[in-house]
mmCIF file of C-alpha atoms in Angstrom:
data_model
loop_
_atom_site.group_PDB
_atom_site.id
_atom_site.type_symbol
_atom_site.label_atom_id
_atom_site.label_comp_id
_atom_site.label_asym_id
_atom_site.label_seq_id
_atom_site.Cartn_x
_atom_site.Cartn_y
_atom_site.Cartn_z
ATOM 1 C CA MET J 1093 166.643 48.685 -197.127
ATOM 2 C CA SER J 1094 167.189 52.362 -197.841
ATOM 3 C CA THR J 1095 170.107 54.645 -198.629
ATOM 4 C CA VAL J 1096 170.311 57.891 -196.677
ATOM 5 C CA ILE J 1097 171.852 60.924 -198.379
ATOM 6 C CA THR J 1098 172.888 63.719 -196.028
ATOM 7 C CA GLY J 1099 173.084 67.283 -197.278
ATOM 8 C CA ALA J 1100 170.447 66.608 -199.931
ATOM 9 C CA SER J 1101 169.332 70.229 -199.610
ATOM 10 C CA GLY J 1102 172.826 71.278 -200.716
ATOM 11 C CA HIS J 1103 174.615 71.072 -204.055
ATOM 12 C CA LEU J 1104 176.449 67.740 -203.911
ATOM 13 C CA GLY J 1105 173.896 65.773 -201.913
ATOM 14 C CA ARG J 1106 171.067 66.810 -204.215
ATOM 15 C CA LEU J 1107 173.083 65.841 -207.285
ATOM 16 C CA VAL J 1108 173.698 62.393 -205.804
ATOM 17 C CA VAL J 1109 169.956 61.910 -205.264
ATOM 18 C CA ASP J 1110 169.351 62.975 -208.865
ATOM 19 C CA GLN J 1111 172.020 60.539 -210.107
ATOM 20 C CA LEU J 1112 170.510 57.655 -208.133
ATOM 21 C CA LEU J 1113 167.049 58.347 -209.498
ATOM 22 C CA ALA J 1114 168.346 58.698 -213.054
ATOM 23 C CA GLY J 1115 170.190 55.389 -212.661
ATOM 24 C CA GLY J 1116 167.030 53.533 -211.714
ATOM 25 C CA THR J 1117 167.144 53.435 -207.926
ATOM 26 C CA PRO J 1118 163.496 53.351 -206.769
ATOM 27 C CA PRO J 1119 162.530 56.595 -204.981
ATOM 28 C CA ALA J 1120 161.195 54.561 -202.036
ATOM 29 C CA GLN J 1121 164.736 53.295 -201.369
ATOM 30 C CA ILE J 1122 166.182 56.799 -201.022
ATOM 31 C CA VAL J 1123 166.037 58.958 -197.901
ATOM 32 C CA ALA J 1124 166.991 62.570 -198.608
ATOM 33 C CA THR J 1125 167.953 64.544 -195.520
ATOM 34 C CA GLY J 1126 168.844 68.119 -194.705
ATOM 35 C CA ARG J 1127 168.352 70.807 -192.120
ATOM 36 C CA ASP J 1128 165.800 72.591 -194.301
ATOM 37 C CA VAL J 1129 163.308 69.989 -195.544
ATOM 38 C CA ASP J 1130 161.342 72.689 -197.368
ATOM 39 C CA LYS J 1131 164.096 72.543 -200.001
ATOM 40 C CA LEU J 1132 163.308 68.849 -200.530
ATOM 41 C CA THR J 1133 159.590 69.151 -201.197
ATOM 42 C CA ASP J 1134 159.889 68.240 -204.864
ATOM 43 C CA LEU J 1135 161.725 65.038 -203.964
ATOM 44 C CA ALA J 1136 158.982 64.116 -201.522
ATOM 45 C CA HIS J 1137 156.395 64.635 -204.254
ATOM 46 C CA GLY J 1138 158.398 62.217 -206.398
ATOM 47 C CA GLY J 1139 158.281 59.448 -203.813
ATOM 48 C CA VAL J 1140 161.602 60.014 -202.062
ATOM 49 C CA THR J 1141 161.465 59.855 -198.259
ATOM 50 C CA VAL J 1142 162.431 63.223 -196.805
ATOM 51 C CA ARG J 1143 163.668 63.649 -193.237
ATOM 52 C CA ARG J 1144 165.225 66.447 -191.250
ATOM 53 C CA ALA J 1145 168.815 65.886 -190.160
ATOM 54 C CA ASP J 1146 170.823 68.424 -188.183
ATOM 55 C CA PHE J 1147 174.343 67.239 -187.379
ATOM 56 C CA ALA J 1148 174.377 69.412 -184.278
ATOM 57 C CA ASP J 1149 171.247 67.651 -182.966
ATOM 58 C CA PRO J 1150 171.887 63.883 -182.680
ATOM 59 C CA LEU J 1151 168.217 63.162 -181.953
ATOM 60 C CA THR J 1152 167.313 64.266 -185.472
ATOM 61 C CA LEU J 1153 169.996 61.946 -186.820
ATOM 62 C CA ASP J 1154 168.539 58.938 -185.005
ATOM 63 C CA ASP J 1155 165.207 59.563 -186.687
ATOM 64 C CA ALA J 1156 166.755 60.373 -190.068
ATOM 65 C CA PHE J 1157 168.902 57.220 -190.210
ATOM 66 C CA ALA J 1158 166.299 54.783 -188.872
ATOM 67 C CA GLY J 1159 165.989 51.663 -191.027
ATOM 68 C CA ALA J 1160 168.829 52.598 -193.351
ATOM 69 C CA ASP J 1161 171.338 50.135 -194.742
ATOM 70 C CA THR J 1162 173.715 52.667 -196.310
ATOM 71 C CA LEU J 1163 174.636 56.254 -195.449
ATOM 72 C CA LEU J 1164 176.266 58.779 -197.734
ATOM 73 C CA LEU J 1165 177.865 61.205 -195.306
ATOM 74 C CA VAL J 1166 178.433 64.443 -197.205
ATOM 75 C CA SER J 1167 180.851 66.565 -195.223
ATOM 76 C CA THR J 1168 179.501 69.859 -193.938
ATOM 77 C CA THR J 1169 180.940 73.211 -194.945
ATOM 78 C CA THR J 1170 181.264 75.057 -191.645
ATOM 79 C CA VAL J 1171 184.931 75.582 -190.814
ATOM 80 C CA GLY J 1172 185.829 74.144 -187.415
ATOM 81 C CA GLU J 1173 182.675 72.047 -187.081
ATOM 82 C CA ARG J 1174 183.175 69.323 -189.696
ATOM 83 C CA PHE J 1175 184.713 66.712 -187.410
ATOM 84 C CA ASP J 1176 182.179 67.082 -184.597
ATOM 85 C CA ASN J 1177 179.339 66.959 -187.135
ATOM 86 C CA ALA J 1178 180.731 63.868 -188.826
ATOM 87 C CA ARG J 1179 181.374 62.125 -185.511
ATOM 88 C CA ASN J 1180 177.751 62.716 -184.497
ATOM 89 C CA ALA J 1181 176.594 61.230 -187.793
ATOM 90 C CA ILE J 1182 178.874 58.182 -187.558
ATOM 91 C CA ASP J 1183 177.722 57.496 -183.996
ATOM 92 C CA ALA J 1184 174.070 57.878 -184.979
ATOM 93 C CA ALA J 1185 174.577 55.534 -187.928
ATOM 94 C CA ALA J 1186 175.959 52.911 -185.553
ATOM 95 C CA ARG J 1187 172.953 53.285 -183.250
ATOM 96 C CA ALA J 1188 170.622 52.913 -186.234
ATOM 97 C CA GLY J 1189 172.338 49.746 -187.442
ATOM 98 C CA VAL J 1190 173.616 51.268 -190.687
ATOM 99 C CA SER J 1191 175.938 48.705 -192.244
ATOM 100 C CA ARG J 1192 177.895 50.893 -194.675
ATOM 101 C CA ILE J 1193 179.041 54.524 -194.594
ATOM 102 C CA VAL J 1194 180.338 56.342 -197.664
ATOM 103 C CA TYR J 1195 182.154 59.537 -196.658
ATOM 104 C CA THR J 1196 183.100 62.484 -198.879
ATOM 105 C CA SER J 1197 186.561 63.575 -197.773
ATOM 106 C CA ILE J 1198 189.228 65.677 -199.489
ATOM 107 C CA VAL J 1199 191.947 64.558 -201.889
ATOM 108 C CA ASN J 1200 195.252 63.617 -200.231
ATOM 109 C CA ALA J 1201 193.685 63.837 -196.765
ATOM 110 C CA SER J 1202 196.400 61.619 -195.255
ATOM 111 C CA THR J 1203 199.267 63.919 -196.196
ATOM 112 C CA ALA J 1204 197.868 67.396 -196.944
ATOM 113 C CA ARG J 1205 198.842 70.113 -194.479
ATOM 114 C CA MET J 1206 196.079 72.559 -195.361
ATOM 115 C CA THR J 1207 193.568 73.408 -192.641
ATOM 116 C CA LEU J 1208 190.659 71.884 -194.551
ATOM 117 C CA ALA J 1209 192.362 68.484 -194.619
ATOM 118 C CA ASP J 1210 192.773 68.194 -190.862
ATOM 119 C CA GLU J 1211 189.106 67.655 -190.017
ATOM 120 C CA HIS J 1212 188.690 65.254 -192.936
ATOM 121 C CA ARG J 1213 191.720 63.255 -191.781
ATOM 122 C CA ARG J 1214 190.349 63.042 -188.243
ATOM 123 C CA THR J 1215 186.960 61.969 -189.582
ATOM 124 C CA GLU J 1216 188.530 59.251 -191.707
ATOM 125 C CA GLU J 1217 190.412 57.942 -188.675
ATOM 126 C CA TYR J 1218 187.247 57.975 -186.569
ATOM 127 C CA LEU J 1219 185.283 56.189 -189.286
ATOM 128 C CA ARG J 1220 187.929 53.488 -189.685
ATOM 129 C CA ALA J 1221 187.956 52.923 -185.924
ATOM 130 C CA SER J 1222 184.159 52.854 -185.655
ATOM 131 C CA GLY J 1223 183.784 49.279 -186.826
ATOM 132 C CA SER J 1224 181.406 50.245 -189.639
ATOM 133 C CA GLU J 1225 181.999 49.119 -193.196
ATOM 134 C CA PHE J 1226 183.099 52.167 -195.171
ATOM 135 C CA VAL J 1227 184.143 53.701 -198.469
ATOM 136 C CA ILE J 1228 186.030 56.991 -198.535
ATOM 137 C CA LEU J 1229 185.666 59.324 -201.508
ATOM 138 C CA ARG J 1230 188.434 61.886 -201.369
ATOM 139 C CA ASN J 1231 186.963 64.571 -203.587
ATOM 140 C CA GLY J 1232 189.277 67.046 -205.229
ATOM 141 C CA TRP J 1233 188.512 70.731 -205.762
ATOM 142 C CA TYR J 1234 185.243 71.648 -207.467
ATOM 143 C CA LEU J 1235 185.462 73.403 -210.822
ATOM 144 C CA GLU J 1236 182.546 75.456 -209.530
ATOM 145 C CA ASN J 1237 184.924 77.009 -206.993
ATOM 146 C CA TYR J 1238 186.261 78.906 -210.001
ATOM 147 C CA THR J 1239 183.343 79.166 -212.405
ATOM 148 C CA ASP J 1240 181.121 80.652 -209.702
ATOM 149 C CA GLN J 1241 183.573 83.564 -209.674
ATOM 150 C CA LEU J 1242 183.228 84.311 -213.399
ATOM 151 C CA PRO J 1243 181.243 87.559 -212.978
ATOM 152 C CA MET J 1244 183.905 88.936 -210.632
ATOM 153 C CA ILE J 1245 186.786 87.571 -212.715
ATOM 154 C CA THR J 1246 185.471 89.185 -215.885
ATOM 155 C CA ARG J 1247 184.677 92.428 -214.100
ATOM 156 C CA TYR J 1248 188.281 92.857 -212.943
ATOM 157 C CA HIS J 1249 189.921 90.821 -215.743
ATOM 158 C CA ALA J 1250 191.829 88.868 -213.112
ATOM 159 C CA LEU J 1251 191.762 85.542 -211.298
ATOM 160 C CA LEU J 1252 193.225 85.939 -207.822
ATOM 161 C CA GLY J 1253 194.945 83.311 -205.710
ATOM 162 C CA SER J 1254 197.988 82.137 -203.777
ATOM 163 C CA ALA J 1255 198.582 78.938 -205.736
ATOM 164 C CA HIS J 1256 201.815 79.927 -207.530
ATOM 165 C CA ASP J 1257 202.312 77.332 -210.298
ATOM 166 C CA GLY J 1258 200.751 74.432 -208.408
ATOM 167 C CA LEU J 1259 198.492 71.954 -210.212
ATOM 168 C CA VAL J 1260 194.885 71.409 -209.114
ATOM 169 C CA SER J 1261 192.974 68.276 -210.165
ATOM 170 C CA ALA J 1262 189.507 69.793 -210.192
ATOM 171 C CA ALA J 1263 186.274 68.241 -211.478
ATOM 172 C CA GLY J 1264 182.618 69.208 -211.571
ATOM 173 C CA ARG J 1265 180.166 68.503 -208.780
ATOM 174 C CA ARG J 1266 178.247 66.237 -211.155
ATOM 175 C CA ASP J 1267 181.382 64.145 -211.613
ATOM 176 C CA TYR J 1268 181.809 63.652 -207.881
ATOM 177 C CA ALA J 1269 178.082 62.959 -207.513
ATOM 178 C CA ALA J 1270 178.306 60.313 -210.245
ATOM 179 C CA ALA J 1271 181.204 58.682 -208.390
ATOM 180 C CA ALA J 1272 179.198 58.598 -205.172
ATOM 181 C CA ALA J 1273 176.175 57.129 -206.946
ATOM 182 C CA ALA J 1274 178.381 54.425 -208.475
ATOM 183 C CA VAL J 1275 179.798 53.424 -205.107
ATOM 184 C CA LEU J 1276 176.324 53.417 -203.550
ATOM 185 C CA THR J 1277 174.871 51.113 -206.202
ATOM 186 C CA GLN J 1278 177.777 48.791 -207.007
ATOM 187 C CA ASP J 1279 179.502 45.991 -205.110
ATOM 188 C CA GLY J 1280 183.218 45.701 -204.573
ATOM 189 C CA HIS J 1281 184.064 49.046 -202.987
ATOM 190 C CA LEU J 1282 184.046 48.272 -199.248
ATOM 191 C CA GLY J 1283 187.209 49.415 -197.498
ATOM 192 C CA ALA J 1284 188.391 51.435 -200.490
ATOM 193 C CA THR J 1285 189.748 54.967 -200.372
ATOM 194 C CA TYR J 1286 189.516 56.751 -203.707
ATOM 195 C CA GLU J 1287 191.532 59.838 -204.675
ATOM 196 C CA LEU J 1288 189.239 61.740 -207.026
ATOM 197 C CA GLY J 1289 190.106 64.556 -209.376
ATOM 198 C CA GLY J 1290 189.866 65.684 -212.981
ATOM 199 C CA PRO J 1291 192.413 66.918 -215.541
ATOM 200 C CA ALA J 1292 194.960 69.077 -213.734
ATOM 201 C CA PHE J 1293 195.768 72.710 -214.473
ATOM 202 C CA THR J 1294 197.532 75.689 -212.929
ATOM 203 C CA LEU J 1295 195.621 78.869 -212.186
ATOM 204 C CA THR J 1296 197.677 80.617 -214.859
ATOM 205 C CA GLU J 1297 196.392 78.035 -217.335
ATOM 206 C CA LEU J 1298 192.850 78.464 -216.018
ATOM 207 C CA ALA J 1299 193.047 82.241 -216.525
ATOM 208 C CA ALA J 1300 194.181 81.632 -220.107
ATOM 209 C CA THR J 1301 191.277 79.229 -220.645
ATOM 210 C CA ILE J 1302 188.774 81.741 -219.292
ATOM 211 C CA SER J 1303 190.293 84.454 -221.491
ATOM 212 C CA ASP J 1304 190.049 82.234 -224.562
ATOM 213 C CA VAL J 1305 186.472 81.090 -223.909
ATOM 214 C CA LEU J 1306 185.141 84.538 -223.052
ATOM 215 C CA GLY J 1307 187.196 86.440 -225.571
ATOM 216 C CA THR J 1308 188.429 88.940 -223.007
ATOM 217 C CA PRO J 1309 191.880 89.314 -221.392
ATOM 218 C CA ILE J 1310 192.101 87.508 -218.035
ATOM 219 C CA VAL J 1311 195.315 87.174 -216.063
ATOM 220 C CA TYR J 1312 196.189 85.188 -212.971
ATOM 221 C CA GLN J 1313 197.333 87.455 -210.163
ATOM 222 C CA ASP J 1314 199.349 85.555 -207.576
ATOM 223 C CA MET J 1315 199.334 86.978 -204.061
ATOM 224 C CA SER J 1316 200.757 86.137 -200.671
ATOM 225 C CA VAL J 1317 198.458 84.120 -198.422
ATOM 226 C CA ALA J 1318 198.092 87.108 -196.112
ATOM 227 C CA ASP J 1319 197.168 89.479 -198.931
ATOM 228 C CA TYR J 1320 194.756 86.979 -200.471
ATOM 229 C CA THR J 1321 193.080 86.451 -197.090
ATOM 230 C CA ALA J 1322 192.689 90.209 -196.660
ATOM 231 C CA THR J 1323 191.285 90.557 -200.187
ATOM 232 C CA LEU J 1324 188.718 87.793 -199.624
ATOM 233 C CA THR J 1325 187.702 89.309 -196.291
ATOM 234 C CA ALA J 1326 187.301 92.728 -197.890
ATOM 235 C CA ALA J 1327 185.115 91.094 -200.555
ATOM 236 C CA GLY J 1328 182.732 89.899 -197.859
ATOM 237 C CA LEU J 1329 183.840 86.393 -196.912
ATOM 238 C CA PRO J 1330 183.756 85.659 -193.167
ATOM 239 C CA PRO J 1331 187.310 85.858 -191.779
ATOM 240 C CA GLU J 1332 187.460 82.141 -190.931
ATOM 241 C CA MET J 1333 186.344 81.156 -194.430
ATOM 242 C CA ALA J 1334 188.687 83.646 -196.090
ATOM 243 C CA ALA J 1335 191.611 82.232 -194.132
ATOM 244 C CA ALA J 1336 190.625 78.654 -195.041
ATOM 245 C CA VAL J 1337 190.316 79.476 -198.759
ATOM 246 C CA ALA J 1338 193.702 81.212 -198.866
ATOM 247 C CA ASP J 1339 195.267 78.381 -196.872
ATOM 248 C CA ALA J 1340 193.830 75.897 -199.398
ATOM 249 C CA ASP J 1341 195.554 77.822 -202.180
ATOM 250 C CA ALA J 1342 198.808 77.500 -200.253
ATOM 251 C CA GLY J 1343 198.129 73.769 -200.158
ATOM 252 C CA LEU J 1344 197.464 73.823 -203.888
ATOM 253 C CA ALA J 1345 200.875 75.409 -204.365
ATOM 254 C CA ARG J 1346 202.402 72.488 -202.418
ATOM 255 C CA GLY J 1347 200.629 69.923 -204.626
ATOM 256 C CA GLU J 1348 198.018 68.953 -202.056
ATOM 257 C CA LEU J 1349 195.065 69.303 -204.461
ATOM 258 C CA PHE J 1350 196.683 67.259 -207.228
ATOM 259 C CA THR J 1351 196.204 63.586 -208.007
ATOM 260 C CA ALA J 1352 197.565 61.716 -210.996
ATOM 261 C CA GLY J 1353 195.264 58.754 -210.389
ATOM 262 C CA GLU J 1354 192.346 57.686 -212.565
ATOM 263 C CA ASP J 1355 189.943 56.738 -209.756
ATOM 264 C CA LEU J 1356 187.299 59.258 -210.810
ATOM 265 C CA VAL J 1357 187.262 58.168 -214.451
ATOM 266 C CA LYS J 1358 187.112 54.507 -213.434
ATOM 267 C CA LEU J 1359 184.163 55.084 -211.108
ATOM 268 C CA ILE J 1360 182.058 57.199 -213.473
ATOM 269 C CA GLY J 1361 182.990 55.362 -216.668
ATOM 270 C CA ARG J 1362 183.695 58.505 -218.696
ATOM 271 C CA PRO J 1363 186.149 61.415 -218.823
ATOM 272 C CA ALA J 1364 185.776 63.979 -216.069
ATOM 273 C CA THR J 1365 184.647 67.518 -216.908
ATOM 274 C CA THR J 1366 187.502 69.728 -218.094
ATOM 275 C CA ALA J 1367 188.115 73.309 -217.041
ATOM 276 C CA ARG J 1368 187.282 74.497 -220.570
ATOM 277 C CA GLU J 1369 183.953 72.656 -220.548
ATOM 278 C CA ALA J 1370 183.103 74.060 -217.118
ATOM 279 C CA VAL J 1371 183.895 77.622 -218.167
ATOM 280 C CA GLN J 1372 181.889 77.240 -221.373
ATOM 281 C CA ASN J 1373 178.891 75.869 -219.466
ATOM 282 C CA ALA J 1374 179.074 78.603 -216.832
ATOM 283 C CA ALA J 1375 179.392 81.312 -219.494
ATOM 284 C CA THR J 1376 176.300 79.962 -221.238
ATOM 285 C CA VAL J 1377 174.346 80.086 -217.980
ATOM 286 C CA GLU J 1378 175.485 83.670 -217.377
ATOM 287 C CA GLU J 1379 174.345 84.677 -220.849
ATOM 288 C CA THR J 1380 170.805 83.421 -220.165
ATOM 289 C CA ARG J 1381 170.415 85.476 -216.990
#
């Protein structure tokens, strides 16, 4: 029986496929799916089954999930469409006879008030009511959310946000992918909900880390949610995304992206990536460009 990975043409889904292959899962037991299968050609050449899956087109999901035993449902990124997309996938998995669904949610989904948490919470509720066996991976913030901004941060010598002095338990995408791969290949996780996150820091502390690693002054500039939204929009983010990002920072300020638990470390069997390590790695990549 095969394991279907959705979003394999994206960052997290592809990393999960890579982790499964590196851990010894036979390529023939993996089905990598995405809307753009051209991005999965190299996986197909390596023996992985590649299928097109568009959450907005349930017929593609029926074909993509056919014969699968397990589904890793990687949440989509389009604001306002996550729940409908996930519901389509859960329904298609039921039609295909999938026995286990692993869903990537957001940390503290049950209690967080941020906009991003609402669709994850609704999806979790729908999944629990679906009758399918499940595991829920509540992923915290990605360190890449910050390190991807390094060129802009260093250009203006400032990290912007609306997080005040809130703590964020961020980890790298590879950490979350390793956790997903562990759940997909190990027994004993059915029915579990894991709160995943790495070593916590404030954005003031992150700015100091970036400054120290890069050897250039970086400060954290705290803004109102409205001003941060306007700044992100002016920088080119779509208005809906800008509002969601600023709202997430407001949630960060309330503690909604913090977890003191050790679920991530327990699942991956090693320490999670630290902010300093992530900044150092990103800076090295920038230097080679």
